[in-house]
C-alpha cells in the first residue's frame, strides 16, 4: 500500500479542514492545536498528516516532503506554485488580500502623483507584481507578521495583508483601499507523486473535490 502524507498548518487551516477530512473518512489521532506532535497518524494506516507553518506548506509539497497539502491561495501565489498541481479549491479559510492605509491617508492622491509608496508586507512577491502592473513605484518592507502596525508607527504608508471580518483593520484605524486577490484554501499535489502514486492519490483528490462541493 503506497503511504500518503498531507501537509497542513494548525490553527485556522486545520480547524476548517477538519470537517472536510471527516467527510473524506480521515480521522486524525491527535488535534495539532493541542498536541505537540508534528506527524499525526490517522484512522487510515496508509495516511498521515504533517504539521507545518502555513507559509511552508507549498515548499513541503513541491519537494516531496508531503504528497498533498492544504494551503491558502495567498501563500500559493506568493510561493509561485512550481512543481504543484492545484486541483481543488476547498472553499475554506476565505478572506481577501488587500492594500490598506491609515484612515485619512490620501492613497489615490499619492498613487496619482507618482509618489514612491512605502509598503510593508509578508507577501513581497505578490505585492511587487501588483504595483508593477499598475506602474506604481514602491519600496517594499518585508515583515513576518502584525503588518497592521507598520502604518501606525510610520514604518510604511501602506500594507498588503489579509482581511476577513475587517475587525483588525477597523480596530487599528486602517481602511482597505484596493483588493489584490480573493483567497481560499486549495488542495495541492506534488506533480511527481501524482504520476508515481496516482492509484492512491487520485481517489483522495476526487473525495476532497466531492467533500468541498
Ligand atoms: O503563523 P504563520 O506565519 O505560519 O502563518 P499565518 O499566521 O499566516 O497562519 P494562519 O493560520 O493565521 O493563516 C493561515 C491561512 O488562513 C492564511 O494563509 C490564509 O489563507 C487563511 N486566512 C483566512 C487568514 C485569514 N482568513 C485572516 N483573517 N489568515 C490570516 N488572517 C489574519 C489577517 O492576516 C489579519 O491579521 O486575520 C486578521 C484579519 O482578520 P479580520 O477578521 O480581523 O479581518
Ligand atoms: Mg500565525
PDB file of C-alpha atoms and ligand atoms in Angstrom:
ATOM      1  CA  UNK A   1       0.000   0.000   0.000  1.00  0.00           C
ATOM      2  CA  UNK A   2       1.501   3.389  -1.005  1.00  0.00           C
ATOM      3  CA  UNK A   3       1.845   5.670   2.015  1.00  0.00           C
ATOM      4  CA  UNK A   4       0.393   9.148   1.689  1.00  0.00           C
ATOM      5  CA  UNK A   5       1.125  12.317   3.643  1.00  0.00           C
ATOM      6  CA  UNK A   6      -0.854  15.554   3.757  1.00  0.00           C
ATOM      7  CA  UNK A   7       0.887  18.776   4.884  1.00  0.00           C
ATOM      8  CA  UNK A   8      -1.203  21.405   6.607  1.00  0.00           C
ATOM      9  CA  UNK A   9      -0.867  24.124   9.237  1.00  0.00           C
ATOM     10  CA  UNK A  10      -2.514  24.155  12.630  1.00  0.00           C
ATOM     11  CA  UNK A  11      -4.994  26.855  13.639  1.00  0.00           C
ATOM     12  CA  UNK A  12      -7.310  28.210  11.000  1.00  0.00           C
ATOM     13  CA  UNK A  13      -6.387  25.802   8.195  1.00  0.00           C
ATOM     14  CA  UNK A  14      -6.608  22.658  10.348  1.00  0.00           C
ATOM     15  CA  UNK A  15      -9.826  23.846  12.019  1.00  0.00           C
ATOM     16  CA  UNK A  16     -11.564  24.489   8.699  1.00  0.00           C
ATOM     17  CA  UNK A  17     -10.127  21.340   7.075  1.00  0.00           C
ATOM     18  CA  UNK A  18     -11.286  19.043   9.903  1.00  0.00           C
ATOM     19  CA  UNK A  19     -14.901  18.774   8.635  1.00  0.00           C
ATOM     20  CA  UNK A  20     -13.628  18.033   5.117  1.00  0.00           C
ATOM     21  CA  UNK A  21     -11.282  15.334   6.457  1.00  0.00           C
ATOM     22  CA  UNK A  22     -14.250  13.797   8.283  1.00  0.00           C
ATOM     23  CA  UNK A  23     -16.307  13.768   5.074  1.00  0.00           C
ATOM     24  CA  UNK A  24     -13.420  12.120   3.245  1.00  0.00           C
ATOM     25  CA  UNK A  25     -13.283   9.472   6.017  1.00  0.00           C
ATOM     26  CA  UNK A  26      -9.981  10.613   7.578  1.00  0.00           C
ATOM     27  CA  UNK A  27      -9.908  10.793  11.376  1.00  0.00           C
ATOM     28  CA  UNK A  28      -6.676  12.249  12.817  1.00  0.00           C
ATOM     29  CA  UNK A  29      -5.448  10.517  16.015  1.00  0.00           C
ATOM     30  CA  UNK A  30      -4.498  13.862  17.585  1.00  0.00           C
ATOM     31  CA  UNK A  31      -5.516  17.502  17.220  1.00  0.00           C
ATOM     32  CA  UNK A  32      -2.490  19.609  16.188  1.00  0.00           C
ATOM     33  CA  UNK A  33      -3.958  22.593  18.064  1.00  0.00           C
ATOM     34  CA  UNK A  34      -3.488  20.788  21.398  1.00  0.00           C
ATOM     35  CA  UNK A  35      -0.836  18.156  20.602  1.00  0.00           C
ATOM     36  CA  UNK A  36       2.859  18.915  20.049  1.00  0.00           C
ATOM     37  CA  UNK A  37       3.151  16.076  17.549  1.00  0.00           C
ATOM     38  CA  UNK A  38       4.213  17.226  14.087  1.00  0.00           C
ATOM     39  CA  UNK A  39       3.405  13.910  12.413  1.00  0.00           C
ATOM     40  CA  UNK A  40      -0.142  12.798  13.140  1.00  0.00           C
ATOM     41  CA  UNK A  41      -1.397   9.314  12.412  1.00  0.00           C
ATOM     42  CA  UNK A  42      -4.970   8.814  11.203  1.00  0.00           C
ATOM     43  CA  UNK A  43      -7.537   6.007  11.183  1.00  0.00           C
ATOM     44  CA  UNK A  44      -6.110   5.127   7.741  1.00  0.00           C
ATOM     45  CA  UNK A  45      -2.866   3.204   8.213  1.00  0.00           C
ATOM     46  CA  UNK A  46      -1.591   4.467   4.840  1.00  0.00           C
ATOM     47  CA  UNK A  47      -2.180   8.152   5.592  1.00  0.00           C
ATOM     48  CA  UNK A  48      -0.604  10.684   7.955  1.00  0.00           C
ATOM     49  CA  UNK A  49      -0.760  14.432   8.470  1.00  0.00           C
ATOM     50  CA  UNK A  50       2.385  16.594   8.577  1.00  0.00           C
ATOM     51  CA  UNK A  51       2.008  19.806  10.600  1.00  0.00           C
ATOM     52  CA  UNK A  52       3.957  22.714   9.057  1.00  0.00           C
ATOM     53  CA  UNK A  53       3.993  26.530   9.104  1.00  0.00           C
ATOM     54  CA  UNK A  54       1.304  27.863   6.753  1.00  0.00           C
ATOM     55  CA  UNK A  55       3.885  29.527   4.519  1.00  0.00           C
ATOM     56  CA  UNK A  56       5.965  26.296   4.343  1.00  0.00           C
ATOM     57  CA  UNK A  57       3.158  24.074   3.004  1.00  0.00           C
ATOM     58  CA  UNK A  58       3.909  24.642  -0.723  1.00  0.00           C
ATOM     59  CA  UNK A  59       7.625  24.041  -0.101  1.00  0.00           C
ATOM     60  CA  UNK A  60       6.981  20.661   1.560  1.00  0.00           C
ATOM     61  CA  UNK A  61       4.692  19.527  -1.251  1.00  0.00           C
ATOM     62  CA  UNK A  62       6.902  20.913  -4.044  1.00  0.00           C
ATOM     63  CA  UNK A  63       9.931  18.970  -2.801  1.00  0.00           C
ATOM     64  CA  UNK A  64       8.039  15.783  -1.958  1.00  0.00           C
ATOM     65  CA  UNK A  65       8.204  16.187   1.851  1.00  0.00           C
ATOM     66  CA  UNK A  66       4.453  15.595   1.575  1.00  0.00           C
ATOM     67  CA  UNK A  67       2.342  14.238  -1.297  1.00  0.00           C
ATOM     68  CA  UNK A  68      -0.597  16.552  -0.708  1.00  0.00           C
ATOM     69  CA  UNK A  69      -1.085  19.815   1.127  1.00  0.00           C
ATOM     70  CA  UNK A  70      -3.693  22.366   2.074  1.00  0.00           C
ATOM     71  CA  UNK A  71      -2.650  25.984   1.632  1.00  0.00           C
ATOM     72  CA  UNK A  72      -4.230  29.401   1.228  1.00  0.00           C
ATOM     73  CA  UNK A  73      -4.174  30.992  -2.214  1.00  0.00           C
ATOM     74  CA  UNK A  74      -2.225  33.881  -0.635  1.00  0.00           C
ATOM     75  CA  UNK A  75       0.606  31.500   0.249  1.00  0.00           C
ATOM     76  CA  UNK A  76       0.459  29.744  -3.148  1.00  0.00           C
ATOM     77  CA  UNK A  77       0.567  32.935  -5.209  1.00  0.00           C
ATOM     78  CA  UNK A  78       3.457  34.225  -3.097  1.00  0.00           C
ATOM     79  CA  UNK A  79       5.339  30.912  -3.423  1.00  0.00           C
ATOM     80  CA  UNK A  80       4.810  30.710  -7.198  1.00  0.00           C
ATOM     81  CA  UNK A  81       3.394  27.168  -7.355  1.00  0.00           C
ATOM     82  CA  UNK A  82       6.321  25.437  -9.141  1.00  0.00           C
ATOM     83  CA  UNK A  83       6.024  21.626  -9.125  1.00  0.00           C
ATOM     84  CA  UNK A  84       2.487  21.744  -7.736  1.00  0.00           C
ATOM     85  CA  UNK A  85      -0.920  20.830  -9.053  1.00  0.00           C
ATOM     86  CA  UNK A  86      -3.760  22.777  -7.501  1.00  0.00           C
ATOM     87  CA  UNK A  87      -6.729  20.577  -8.440  1.00  0.00           C
ATOM     88  CA  UNK A  88      -9.324  21.587  -5.819  1.00  0.00           C
ATOM     89  CA  UNK A  89     -10.491  24.907  -4.384  1.00  0.00           C
ATOM     90  CA  UNK A  90     -11.680  23.756  -0.961  1.00  0.00           C
ATOM     91  CA  UNK A  91     -13.647  26.969  -0.403  1.00  0.00           C
ATOM     92  CA  UNK A  92     -12.467  27.247   3.222  1.00  0.00           C
ATOM     93  CA  UNK A  93     -10.464  29.868   5.173  1.00  0.00           C
ATOM     94  CA  UNK A  94     -11.862  32.580   2.934  1.00  0.00           C
ATOM     95  CA  UNK A  95     -10.537  36.116   3.098  1.00  0.00           C
ATOM     96  CA  UNK A  96      -9.224  38.855   0.775  1.00  0.00           C
ATOM     97  CA  UNK A  97      -5.721  40.152   0.206  1.00  0.00           C
ATOM     98  CA  UNK A  98      -5.905  43.943   0.212  1.00  0.00           C
ATOM     99  CA  UNK A  99      -3.899  47.143   0.275  1.00  0.00           C
ATOM    100  CA  UNK A 100      -4.704  49.086   3.466  1.00  0.00           C
ATOM    101  CA  UNK A 101      -3.683  52.517   4.749  1.00  0.00           C
ATOM    102  CA  UNK A 102      -4.344  54.750   7.756  1.00  0.00           C
ATOM    103  CA  UNK A 103      -7.795  56.305   7.702  1.00  0.00           C
ATOM    104  CA  UNK A 104      -7.361  59.738   6.155  1.00  0.00           C
ATOM    105  CA  UNK A 105      -4.238  58.860   4.148  1.00  0.00           C
ATOM    106  CA  UNK A 106      -4.779  60.047   0.545  1.00  0.00           C
ATOM    107  CA  UNK A 107      -3.884  56.803  -1.223  1.00  0.00           C
ATOM    108  CA  UNK A 108      -5.385  57.735  -4.607  1.00  0.00           C
ATOM    109  CA  UNK A 109      -3.588  61.079  -4.444  1.00  0.00           C
ATOM    110  CA  UNK A 110      -0.232  59.515  -3.547  1.00  0.00           C
ATOM    111  CA  UNK A 111      -0.562  56.990  -6.369  1.00  0.00           C
ATOM    112  CA  UNK A 112      -1.672  59.529  -8.995  1.00  0.00           C
ATOM    113  CA  UNK A 113       1.131  61.942  -8.081  1.00  0.00           C
ATOM    114  CA  UNK A 114       3.639  59.150  -8.732  1.00  0.00           C
ATOM    115  CA  UNK A 115       4.987  59.288  -5.167  1.00  0.00           C
ATOM    116  CA  UNK A 116       7.134  56.347  -4.047  1.00  0.00           C
ATOM    117  CA  UNK A 117       4.937  54.397  -1.680  1.00  0.00           C
ATOM    118  CA  UNK A 118       6.456  52.513   1.258  1.00  0.00           C
ATOM    119  CA  UNK A 119       4.566  49.215   1.530  1.00  0.00           C
ATOM    120  CA  UNK A 120       5.052  46.722   4.367  1.00  0.00           C
ATOM    121  CA  UNK A 121       4.034  43.086   3.886  1.00  0.00           C
ATOM    122  CA  UNK A 122       4.992  39.461   4.204  1.00  0.00           C
ATOM    123  CA  UNK A 123       3.744  38.952   0.618  1.00  0.00           C
ATOM    124  CA  UNK A 124       6.661  40.696  -1.086  1.00  0.00           C
ATOM    125  CA  UNK A 125       6.465  38.899  -4.460  1.00  0.00           C
ATOM    126  CA  UNK A 126       2.710  39.327  -4.828  1.00  0.00           C
ATOM    127  CA  UNK A 127       2.950  42.951  -3.745  1.00  0.00           C
ATOM    128  CA  UNK A 128       5.820  43.749  -6.126  1.00  0.00           C
ATOM    129  CA  UNK A 129       3.840  42.281  -9.055  1.00  0.00           C
ATOM    130  CA  UNK A 130       0.621  44.040  -8.087  1.00  0.00           C
ATOM    131  CA  UNK A 131       2.197  47.503  -8.020  1.00  0.00           C
ATOM    132  CA  UNK A 132       4.433  46.869 -11.045  1.00  0.00           C
ATOM    133  CA  UNK A 133       1.311  46.010 -13.083  1.00  0.00           C
ATOM    134  CA  UNK A 134      -0.214  49.358 -12.007  1.00  0.00           C
ATOM    135  CA  UNK A 135       3.022  51.217 -12.752  1.00  0.00           C
ATOM    136  CA  UNK A 136       3.276  52.418  -9.142  1.00  0.00           C
ATOM    137  CA  UNK A 137       6.750  52.735  -7.610  1.00  0.00           C
ATOM    138  CA  UNK A 138       7.043  51.068  -4.227  1.00  0.00           C
ATOM    139  CA  UNK A 139       9.689  50.495  -1.595  1.00  0.00           C
ATOM    140  CA  UNK A 140       8.910  47.087  -0.089  1.00  0.00           C
ATOM    141  CA  UNK A 141       9.450  46.461   3.612  1.00  0.00           C
ATOM    142  CA  UNK A 142       9.428  42.771   4.476  1.00  0.00           C
ATOM    143  CA  UNK A 143       7.646  41.862   7.723  1.00  0.00           C
ATOM    144  CA  UNK A 144       6.797  38.461   9.230  1.00  0.00           C
ATOM    145  CA  UNK A 145       3.557  39.416  10.994  1.00  0.00           C
ATOM    146  CA  UNK A 146       1.399  42.161  12.566  1.00  0.00           C
ATOM    147  CA  UNK A 147       1.583  44.205   9.368  1.00  0.00           C
ATOM    148  CA  UNK A 148      -1.171  46.448  10.771  1.00  0.00           C
ATOM    149  CA  UNK A 149       1.409  48.152  12.999  1.00  0.00           C
ATOM    150  CA  UNK A 150       3.509  49.462  10.125  1.00  0.00           C
ATOM    151  CA  UNK A 151       1.339  52.446   9.074  1.00  0.00           C
ATOM    152  CA  UNK A 152       0.611  53.323  12.731  1.00  0.00           C
ATOM    153  CA  UNK A 153       4.280  53.649  13.593  1.00  0.00           C
ATOM    154  CA  UNK A 154       5.359  55.461  10.423  1.00  0.00           C
ATOM    155  CA  UNK A 155       7.270  52.421   9.174  1.00  0.00           C
ATOM    156  CA  UNK A 156       5.181  52.368   5.982  1.00  0.00           C
ATOM    157  CA  UNK A 157       2.454  54.260   4.103  1.00  0.00           C
ATOM    158  CA  UNK A 158       0.510  51.120   3.264  1.00  0.00           C
ATOM    159  CA  UNK A 159       0.351  47.391   3.984  1.00  0.00           C
ATOM    160  CA  UNK A 160      -0.662  44.367   1.972  1.00  0.00           C
ATOM    161  CA  UNK A 161      -2.419  41.892   4.272  1.00  0.00           C
ATOM    162  CA  UNK A 162      -5.418  39.595   4.568  1.00  0.00           C
ATOM    163  CA  UNK A 163      -8.830  40.777   5.719  1.00  0.00           C
ATOM    164  CA  UNK A 164     -11.716  38.550   6.775  1.00  0.00           C
ATOM    165  CA  UNK A 165     -14.261  40.316   9.017  1.00  0.00           C
ATOM    166  CA  UNK A 166     -12.472  43.686   8.757  1.00  0.00           C
ATOM    167  CA  UNK A 167     -12.245  43.938  12.544  1.00  0.00           C
ATOM    168  CA  UNK A 168      -8.438  44.046  12.759  1.00  0.00           C
ATOM    169  CA  UNK A 169      -8.198  46.930  10.282  1.00  0.00           C
ATOM    170  CA  UNK A 170     -11.047  48.812  11.951  1.00  0.00           C
ATOM    171  CA  UNK A 171      -9.640  48.459  15.478  1.00  0.00           C
ATOM    172  CA  UNK A 172      -6.318  49.827  14.265  1.00  0.00           C
ATOM    173  CA  UNK A 173      -7.688  52.807  12.349  1.00  0.00           C
ATOM    174  CA  UNK A 174      -6.882  51.368   8.929  1.00  0.00           C
ATOM    175  CA  UNK A 175      -9.005  51.058   5.774  1.00  0.00           C
ATOM    176  CA  UNK A 176      -8.753  48.764   2.757  1.00  0.00           C
ATOM    177  CA  UNK A 177      -8.261  50.808  -0.423  1.00  0.00           C
ATOM    178  CA  UNK A 178      -7.715  48.087  -3.026  1.00  0.00           C
ATOM    179  CA  UNK A 179      -8.356  44.360  -3.385  1.00  0.00           C
ATOM    180  CA  UNK A 180      -5.496  42.251  -4.758  1.00  0.00           C
ATOM    181  CA  UNK A 181      -6.951  38.719  -4.583  1.00  0.00           C
ATOM    182  CA  UNK A 182      -9.873  36.800  -3.158  1.00  0.00           C
ATOM    183  CA  UNK A 183      -8.370  33.990  -1.052  1.00  0.00           C
ATOM    184  CA  UNK A 184      -9.496  30.495  -0.088  1.00  0.00           C
ATOM    185  CA  UNK A 185      -7.550  27.312   0.659  1.00  0.00           C
ATOM    186  CA  UNK A 186      -6.605  24.840  -2.096  1.00  0.00           C
ATOM    187  CA  UNK A 187      -5.667  21.175  -2.125  1.00  0.00           C
ATOM    188  CA  UNK A 188      -2.196  20.966  -3.659  1.00  0.00           C
ATOM    189  CA  UNK A 189      -0.420  17.897  -5.022  1.00  0.00           C
ATOM    190  CA  UNK A 190       3.215  17.056  -5.736  1.00  0.00           C
ATOM    191  CA  UNK A 191       3.343  16.602  -9.524  1.00  0.00           C
ATOM    192  CA  UNK A 192       5.829  13.702  -9.437  1.00  0.00           C
ATOM    193  CA  UNK A 193       3.856  11.864  -6.709  1.00  0.00           C
ATOM    194  CA  UNK A 194       0.707  12.150  -8.798  1.00  0.00           C
ATOM    195  CA  UNK A 195       2.476  10.164 -11.529  1.00  0.00           C
ATOM    196  CA  UNK A 196       4.087   7.510  -9.288  1.00  0.00           C
ATOM    197  CA  UNK A 197       1.183   7.102  -6.822  1.00  0.00           C
ATOM    198  CA  UNK A 198      -1.818   8.023  -8.948  1.00  0.00           C
ATOM    199  CA  UNK A 199      -3.751   4.930  -7.843  1.00  0.00           C
ATOM    200  CA  UNK A 200      -3.606   6.086  -4.228  1.00  0.00           C
ATOM    201  CA  UNK A 201      -3.805   9.860  -4.727  1.00  0.00           C
ATOM    202  CA  UNK A 202      -6.479  10.293  -7.407  1.00  0.00           C
ATOM    203  CA  UNK A 203      -9.338   8.782  -5.312  1.00  0.00           C
ATOM    204  CA  UNK A 204      -8.356  11.074  -2.443  1.00  0.00           C
ATOM    205  CA  UNK A 205      -8.283  14.146  -4.706  1.00  0.00           C
ATOM    206  CA  UNK A 206     -11.729  13.172  -6.049  1.00  0.00           C
ATOM    207  CA  UNK A 207     -13.025  12.687  -2.493  1.00  0.00           C
ATOM    208  CA  UNK A 208     -11.798  16.162  -1.451  1.00  0.00           C
ATOM    209  CA  UNK A 209     -13.427  17.683  -4.545  1.00  0.00           C
ATOM    210  CA  UNK A 210     -16.690  15.965  -3.626  1.00  0.00           C
ATOM    211  CA  UNK A 211     -16.425  16.974   0.063  1.00  0.00           C
ATOM    212  CA  UNK A 212     -15.743  20.616  -0.820  1.00  0.00           C
ATOM    213  CA  UNK A 213     -18.573  20.958  -3.367  1.00  0.00           C
TER     214      UNK A 213
HETATM  215  O1  LIG B   1       1.721  31.646  11.619  1.00  0.00           O
HETATM  216  P1  LIG B   1       2.339  31.623  10.246  1.00  0.00           P
HETATM  217  O2  LIG B   1       3.193  32.815   9.946  1.00  0.00           O
HETATM  218  O3  LIG B   1       2.948  30.316   9.863  1.00  0.00           O
HETATM  219  O4  LIG B   1       1.145  31.740   9.206  1.00  0.00           O
HETATM  220  P2  LIG B   1      -0.192  32.545   9.356  1.00  0.00           P
HETATM  221  O5  LIG B   1      -0.212  33.385  10.582  1.00  0.00           O
HETATM  222  O6  LIG B   1      -0.450  33.182   8.025  1.00  0.00           O
HETATM  223  O7  LIG B   1      -1.200  31.345   9.540  1.00  0.00           O
HETATM  224  P3  LIG B   1      -2.741  31.423   9.880  1.00  0.00           P
HETATM  225  O8  LIG B   1      -3.030  30.066  10.446  1.00  0.00           O
HETATM  226  O9  LIG B   1      -3.090  32.640  10.613  1.00  0.00           O
HETATM  227  O10 LIG B   1      -3.395  31.561   8.432  1.00  0.00           O
HETATM  228  C1  LIG B   1      -3.367  30.504   7.539  1.00  0.00           C
HETATM  229  C2  LIG B   1      -4.180  30.864   6.298  1.00  0.00           C
HETATM  230  O11 LIG B   1      -5.525  31.181   6.663  1.00  0.00           O
HETATM  231  C3  LIG B   1      -3.709  32.089   5.528  1.00  0.00           C
HETATM  232  O12 LIG B   1      -2.617  31.775   4.698  1.00  0.00           O
HETATM  233  C4  LIG B   1      -4.979  32.443   4.732  1.00  0.00           C
HETATM  234  O13 LIG B   1      -5.033  31.689   3.533  1.00  0.00           O
HETATM  235  C5  LIG B   1      -6.113  31.978   5.658  1.00  0.00           C
HETATM  236  N1  LIG B   1      -6.843  33.097   6.304  1.00  0.00           N
HETATM  237  C6  LIG B   1      -8.176  33.298   6.195  1.00  0.00           C
HETATM  238  C7  LIG B   1      -6.349  34.062   7.093  1.00  0.00           C
HETATM  239  C8  LIG B   1      -7.432  34.901   7.448  1.00  0.00           C
HETATM  240  N2  LIG B   1      -8.555  34.382   6.890  1.00  0.00           N
HETATM  241  C9  LIG B   1      -7.196  36.052   8.297  1.00  0.00           C
HETATM  242  N3  LIG B   1      -8.138  36.787   8.609  1.00  0.00           N
HETATM  243  N4  LIG B   1      -5.100  34.331   7.545  1.00  0.00           N
HETATM  244  C10 LIG B   1      -4.900  35.390   8.348  1.00  0.00           C
HETATM  245  N5  LIG B   1      -5.895  36.268   8.736  1.00  0.00           N
HETATM  246  C11 LIG B   1      -5.471  37.374   9.628  1.00  0.00           C
HETATM  247  C12 LIG B   1      -5.027  38.604   8.841  1.00  0.00           C
HETATM  248  O14 LIG B   1      -3.652  38.482   8.481  1.00  0.00           O
HETATM  249  C13 LIG B   1      -5.267  39.740   9.840  1.00  0.00           C
HETATM  250  O15 LIG B   1      -4.216  39.870  10.770  1.00  0.00           O
HETATM  251  O16 LIG B   1      -6.534  37.819  10.437  1.00  0.00           O
HETATM  252  C14 LIG B   1      -6.502  39.237  10.569  1.00  0.00           C
HETATM  253  C15 LIG B   1      -7.686  39.858   9.886  1.00  0.00           C
HETATM  254  O17 LIG B   1      -8.868  39.235  10.264  1.00  0.00           O
HETATM  255  P4  LIG B   1     -10.199  40.137  10.469  1.00  0.00           P
HETATM  256  O18 LIG B   1     -11.281  39.126  10.652  1.00  0.00           O
HETATM  257  O19 LIG B   1      -9.968  40.963  11.687  1.00  0.00           O
HETATM  258  O20 LIG B   1     -10.399  40.946   9.223  1.00  0.00           O
HETATM  259 MG1  LIG B   2       0.043  32.946  12.566  1.00  0.00          MG
END
